[in-house]
mmCIF file of C-alpha atoms in Angstrom:
data_model
loop_
_atom_site.group_PDB
_atom_site.id
_atom_site.type_symbol
_atom_site.label_atom_id
_atom_site.label_comp_id
_atom_site.label_asym_id
_atom_site.label_seq_id
_atom_site.Cartn_x
_atom_site.Cartn_y
_atom_site.Cartn_z
ATOM 1 C CA LEU U 1 84.967 25.739 -28.091
ATOM 2 C CA GLN U 2 85.038 23.438 -24.527
ATOM 3 C CA ALA U 3 82.048 26.162 -23.613
ATOM 4 C CA GLU U 4 80.270 25.247 -26.706
ATOM 5 C CA LYS U 5 80.786 21.550 -26.397
ATOM 6 C CA THR U 6 79.319 21.682 -22.872
ATOM 7 C CA GLU U 7 76.841 23.873 -23.782
ATOM 8 C CA THR U 8 75.642 21.391 -26.704
ATOM 9 C CA ILE U 9 75.826 18.305 -24.302
ATOM 10 C CA LEU U 10 73.680 20.100 -21.482
ATOM 11 C CA GLN U 11 70.826 21.032 -24.362
ATOM 12 C CA SER U 12 71.047 17.544 -25.582
ATOM 13 C CA ALA U 13 70.823 16.160 -21.847
ATOM 14 C CA SER U 14 67.991 18.394 -21.488
ATOM 15 C CA ALA U 15 66.128 17.498 -24.312
ATOM 16 C CA LEU U 16 66.903 13.932 -23.310
ATOM 17 C CA ALA U 17 65.570 14.281 -19.862
ATOM 18 C CA SER U 18 62.495 16.241 -21.057
ATOM 19 C CA GLU U 19 61.552 13.420 -23.493
ATOM 20 C CA GLN U 20 61.797 10.389 -20.856
ATOM 21 C CA GLY U 21 59.864 12.757 -18.278
ATOM 22 C CA GLN U 22 57.227 13.303 -21.099
ATOM 23 C CA ALA U 23 57.388 9.536 -21.532
ATOM 24 C CA ALA U 24 56.974 8.963 -17.935
ATOM 25 C CA LEU U 25 54.055 11.147 -17.231
ATOM 26 C CA THR U 26 52.266 9.385 -20.515
ATOM 27 C CA LYS U 27 53.210 5.797 -19.012
ATOM 28 C CA ILE U 28 51.796 7.151 -15.404
ATOM 29 C CA TRP U 29 48.888 8.323 -16.967
ATOM 30 C CA ARG U 30 47.807 5.532 -18.711
ATOM 31 C CA LEU U 31 48.648 3.218 -16.029
ATOM 32 C CA SER U 32 46.002 5.458 -13.821
ATOM 33 C CA VAL U 33 43.487 5.125 -16.444
ATOM 34 C CA PHE U 34 43.838 1.416 -16.683
ATOM 35 C CA PHE U 35 43.751 1.190 -12.777
ATOM 36 C CA TRP U 36 40.109 3.193 -12.554
ATOM 37 C CA ILE U 37 39.123 1.306 -15.547
ATOM 38 C CA LEU U 38 39.974 -1.740 -13.571
ATOM 39 C CA ILE U 39 38.499 -0.641 -10.401
ATOM 40 C CA ALA U 40 35.264 0.214 -12.429
ATOM 41 C CA ILE U 41 34.959 -3.013 -13.975
ATOM 42 C CA LEU U 42 35.868 -4.613 -10.738
ATOM 43 C CA GLY U 43 32.789 -2.588 -9.119
ATOM 44 C CA ILE U 44 30.515 -3.618 -12.029
ATOM 45 C CA PHE U 45 31.291 -7.024 -11.708
ATOM 46 C CA ILE U 46 30.799 -6.937 -7.743
ATOM 47 C CA SER U 47 27.690 -4.945 -7.844
ATOM 48 C CA THR U 48 25.885 -7.715 -10.444
ATOM 49 C CA ILE U 49 27.044 -10.495 -8.277
ATOM 50 C CA PHE U 50 24.988 -8.732 -5.393
ATOM 51 C CA SER U 51 22.035 -7.598 -7.934
ATOM 52 C CA ASP U 52 21.730 -11.343 -8.900
ATOM 53 C CA LYS U 53 21.519 -12.407 -5.630
ATOM 54 C CA ILE U 54 19.184 -10.143 -4.313
ATOM 55 C CA SER U 55 16.801 -10.268 -7.715
ATOM 56 C CA ALA U 56 16.825 -14.064 -7.169
ATOM 57 C CA SER U 57 15.228 -13.719 -4.039
ATOM 58 C CA ILE U 58 12.945 -11.115 -5.431
ATOM 59 C CA VAL U 59 11.638 -13.448 -8.447
ATOM 60 C CA THR U 60 11.299 -16.597 -6.294
ATOM 61 C CA LEU U 61 9.438 -14.366 -3.930
ATOM 62 C CA LYS U 62 7.304 -13.350 -7.022
ATOM 63 C CA LYS U 63 6.869 -16.311 -8.382
ATOM 64 C CA GLY U 64 5.818 -17.948 -5.120
ATOM 65 C CA ILE U 65 3.217 -14.941 -4.444
ATOM 66 C CA ALA U 66 1.959 -15.736 -8.110
ATOM 67 C CA GLU U 67 1.075 -19.339 -7.540
ATOM 68 C CA PHE U 68 -0.487 -18.924 -4.260
ATOM 69 C CA VAL U 69 -3.120 -16.548 -5.522
ATOM 70 C CA GLU U 70 -3.529 -18.703 -8.674
ATOM 71 C CA SER U 71 -3.994 -21.702 -6.127
ATOM 72 C CA ASP U 72 -7.160 -19.788 -4.515
ATOM 73 C CA PHE U 73 -4.886 -19.600 -1.513
ATOM 74 C CA THR U 74 -5.225 -23.267 -0.825
ATOM 75 C CA LYS U 75 -1.711 -24.627 -2.041
ATOM 76 C CA ARG U 76 1.425 -23.659 -0.427
ATOM 77 C CA THR U 77 4.384 -22.992 -2.528
ATOM 78 C CA ILE U 78 6.979 -23.698 0.792
ATOM 79 C CA LEU U 79 9.195 -21.321 0.194
ATOM 80 C CA PRO U 80 12.605 -22.073 1.990
ATOM 81 C CA ILE U 81 12.967 -20.168 5.248
ATOM 82 C CA LYS U 82 16.248 -18.501 5.327
ATOM 83 C CA ASN U 83 18.439 -17.456 8.255
ATOM 84 C CA SER U 84 19.369 -14.149 6.636
ATOM 85 C CA ALA U 85 19.272 -10.593 7.765
ATOM 86 C CA TYR U 86 18.720 -9.473 4.168
ATOM 87 C CA GLU U 87 15.416 -7.739 3.880
ATOM 88 C CA VAL U 88 13.830 -9.412 0.718
ATOM 89 C CA ASP U 89 14.684 -12.823 2.659
ATOM 90 C CA VAL U 90 12.891 -11.659 5.595
ATOM 91 C CA LEU U 91 10.221 -10.844 3.789
ATOM 92 C CA ALA U 92 10.067 -14.071 2.124
ATOM 93 C CA ASN U 93 10.102 -15.913 5.622
ATOM 94 C CA HIS U 94 7.129 -13.551 6.918
ATOM 95 C CA PHE U 95 4.938 -14.779 3.501
ATOM 96 C CA SER U 96 5.933 -18.349 4.171
ATOM 97 C CA VAL U 97 4.218 -17.673 7.560
ATOM 98 C CA LEU U 98 1.607 -16.040 6.367
ATOM 99 C CA GLU U 99 0.824 -18.602 3.751
ATOM 100 C CA GLN U 100 0.699 -21.767 6.013
ATOM 101 C CA HIS U 101 -1.766 -19.643 8.234
ATOM 102 C CA THR U 102 -3.970 -18.828 5.064
ATOM 103 C CA VAL U 103 -3.913 -22.385 3.793
ATOM 104 C CA ASN U 104 -4.710 -23.303 7.288
ATOM 105 C CA GLN U 105 -7.691 -21.040 7.718
ATOM 106 C CA MET U 106 -8.793 -21.930 4.130
ATOM 107 C CA ARG U 107 -8.892 -25.491 4.628
ATOM 108 C CA THR U 108 -11.109 -25.066 7.935
ATOM 109 C CA LEU U 109 -13.362 -22.711 5.800
ATOM 110 C CA ARG U 110 -13.942 -25.138 3.584
ATOM 111 C CA VAL U 111 -14.617 -27.775 5.823
ATOM 112 C CA LYS U 112 -17.134 -25.494 7.806
ATOM 113 C CA ASN U 113 -18.810 -24.501 4.112
ATOM 114 C CA LYS U 114 -19.170 -28.009 3.562
ATOM 115 C CA GLU U 115 -20.850 -28.731 6.726
ATOM 116 C CA LEU U 116 -23.206 -25.790 6.219
ATOM 117 C CA GLU U 117 -24.174 -27.188 2.632
ATOM 118 C CA MET U 118 -25.008 -30.604 4.274
ATOM 119 C CA PHE U 119 -27.163 -29.108 6.801
ATOM 120 C CA ILE U 120 -29.120 -27.146 4.446
ATOM 121 C CA TYR U 121 -29.152 -29.900 2.300
ATOM 122 C CA ARG U 122 -30.991 -32.029 5.219
ATOM 123 C CA ALA U 123 -33.055 -28.947 6.140
ATOM 124 C CA SER U 124 -34.433 -28.677 2.823
ATOM 125 C CA HIS U 125 -35.338 -32.347 2.522
ATOM 126 C CA ASP U 126 -36.178 -33.260 6.204
ATOM 127 C CA ILE U 127 -37.948 -30.023 7.024
ATOM 128 C CA LYS U 128 -39.670 -29.393 3.973
ATOM 129 C CA THR U 129 -42.057 -32.741 4.160
ATOM 130 C CA PRO U 130 -43.256 -32.281 7.455
ATOM 131 C CA LEU U 131 -43.974 -28.459 6.840
ATOM 132 C CA THR U 132 -45.571 -29.694 3.793
ATOM 133 C CA SER U 133 -47.983 -31.609 5.687
ATOM 134 C CA ILE U 134 -48.660 -29.113 8.282
ATOM 135 C CA VAL U 135 -50.115 -26.823 5.332
ATOM 136 C CA LYS U 136 -52.208 -29.842 3.949
ATOM 137 C CA THR U 137 -53.987 -30.761 7.183
ATOM 138 C CA PHE U 138 -54.688 -26.988 7.695
ATOM 139 C CA ASP U 139 -56.079 -27.095 4.467
ATOM 140 C CA ARG U 140 -58.485 -30.045 5.485
ATOM 141 C CA ILE U 141 -59.318 -28.087 8.590
ATOM 142 C CA LYS U 142 -60.651 -25.203 6.994
ATOM 143 C CA ILE U 143 -62.864 -27.353 4.483
ATOM 144 C CA SER U 144 -64.389 -29.125 7.453
ATOM 145 C CA THR U 145 -64.943 -25.880 9.646
ATOM 146 C CA ALA U 146 -67.091 -23.082 9.238
ATOM 147 C CA ASP U 147 -65.889 -20.721 11.671
ATOM 148 C CA LYS U 148 -64.540 -17.777 9.580
ATOM 149 C CA LYS U 149 -61.972 -17.003 12.539
ATOM 150 C CA THR U 150 -60.651 -20.267 12.689
ATOM 151 C CA ILE U 151 -60.415 -20.255 8.812
ATOM 152 C CA GLU U 152 -58.354 -16.906 8.861
ATOM 153 C CA ASP U 153 -56.151 -18.118 11.615
ATOM 154 C CA LEU U 154 -55.046 -21.473 9.994
ATOM 155 C CA THR U 155 -54.602 -19.200 6.457
ATOM 156 C CA ARG U 156 -52.161 -17.215 8.137
ATOM 157 C CA ALA U 157 -50.105 -20.232 10.032
ATOM 158 C CA GLY U 158 -50.246 -21.985 6.455
ATOM 159 C CA ASN U 159 -48.939 -18.501 4.710
ATOM 160 C CA THR U 160 -46.254 -18.394 7.309
ATOM 161 C CA ILE U 161 -45.170 -22.086 6.884
ATOM 162 C CA GLU U 162 -45.223 -21.428 3.214
ATOM 163 C CA ALA U 163 -42.854 -18.478 3.594
ATOM 164 C CA LEU U 164 -40.747 -20.489 5.901
ATOM 165 C CA ASN U 165 -40.631 -22.961 3.180
ATOM 166 C CA ASP U 166 -39.947 -20.410 0.367
ATOM 167 C CA ILE U 167 -36.697 -19.299 2.564
ATOM 168 C CA ILE U 168 -35.307 -23.189 2.959
ATOM 169 C CA GLU U 169 -35.599 -23.095 -0.847
ATOM 170 C CA GLU U 170 -33.793 -19.820 -1.352
ATOM 171 C CA LEU U 171 -30.826 -21.128 1.158
ATOM 172 C CA ALA U 172 -30.756 -24.438 -0.929
ATOM 173 C CA MET U 173 -30.796 -22.293 -4.089
ATOM 174 C CA VAL U 174 -28.047 -20.273 -3.045
ATOM 175 C CA MET U 175 -25.738 -23.260 -2.309
ATOM 176 C CA SER U 176 -26.742 -24.674 -5.648
ATOM 177 C CA LEU U 177 -25.469 -21.284 -7.207
ATOM 178 C CA LYS U 178 -21.705 -22.304 -6.054
ATOM 179 C CA THR U 179 -21.443 -25.474 -8.383
ATOM 180 C CA ASN U 180 -24.280 -25.002 -10.778
ATOM 181 C CA ASP U 181 -25.247 -22.714 -13.785
ATOM 182 C CA VAL U 182 -28.218 -20.155 -13.047
ATOM 183 C CA ASP U 183 -31.337 -21.531 -14.161
ATOM 184 C CA VAL U 184 -33.007 -18.163 -15.726
ATOM 185 C CA GLN U 185 -36.944 -18.780 -15.635
ATOM 186 C CA GLU U 186 -39.749 -16.089 -16.264
ATOM 187 C CA ILE U 187 -41.506 -14.944 -12.964
ATOM 188 C CA ASP U 188 -45.363 -13.905 -12.290
ATOM 189 C CA PRO U 189 -45.264 -10.497 -11.066
ATOM 190 C CA LEU U 190 -48.330 -10.813 -9.565
ATOM 191 C CA GLU U 191 -47.930 -13.836 -7.730
ATOM 192 C CA LEU U 192 -44.690 -12.716 -6.534
ATOM 193 C CA THR U 193 -46.511 -9.521 -5.121
ATOM 194 C CA LYS U 194 -49.060 -11.478 -3.521
ATOM 195 C CA LYS U 195 -46.417 -14.069 -1.804
ATOM 196 C CA CYS U 196 -44.948 -10.567 -0.517
ATOM 197 C CA ILE U 197 -47.890 -9.404 1.025
ATOM 198 C CA ASN U 198 -48.868 -12.809 2.426
ATOM 199 C CA GLY U 199 -45.756 -12.481 4.330
ATOM 200 C CA PHE U 200 -47.238 -9.926 6.413
ATOM 201 C CA GLN U 201 -50.046 -11.434 7.616
ATOM 202 C CA THR U 202 -49.334 -12.149 11.201
ATOM 203 C CA TYR U 203 -48.326 -8.586 11.674
ATOM 204 C CA ASN U 204 -50.821 -6.220 13.556
ATOM 205 C CA GLY U 205 -52.117 -3.756 10.675
ATOM 206 C CA PHE U 206 -51.864 -5.989 7.927
ATOM 207 C CA GLU U 207 -55.598 -5.460 6.929
ATOM 208 C CA ASN U 208 -54.203 -1.717 5.503
ATOM 209 C CA ILE U 209 -51.634 -3.266 3.273
#
């Protein structure tokens, strides 16, 4: 009878130990799952912080580049210079330096273009008038002389001066196209061909054209 009681007690103790062991394993498993979930959430949170920091620099750089391009490379976006080891920040710093150099070069180029426009404007007015006077003088001399060789030489010289006048007018036209609309006009192909041919009068073998 005593042995039966002892066996019953041992079986109860074994069942209780097994039950408590199972409960402990379940608790450990739950704690492990909770721990790994917490680590995953923490990792995502840290990754999001670093990602936002990096993406913010990229977005700022992208916005600065877009504004710089839309301004025709003449207006600085003035990105902040950061003392950082991040490649994106280093790239932004290099872009800021390049941006300043580009703006300076564009300003210089605009000044030079303005000077060129003024030169061509003056040339088209100051040079064209005396050249026209020379051509008229040649025409008067041709009327007053009967020497065929003199007339031919004066005609060739006059045609050369007219060609120079045409070049000046074309240069002025190129400059005006920068600010004005294109003025479409009809042309006389025959007259244009004659001008092209007359432009070669000073060359040897002209009579063979």
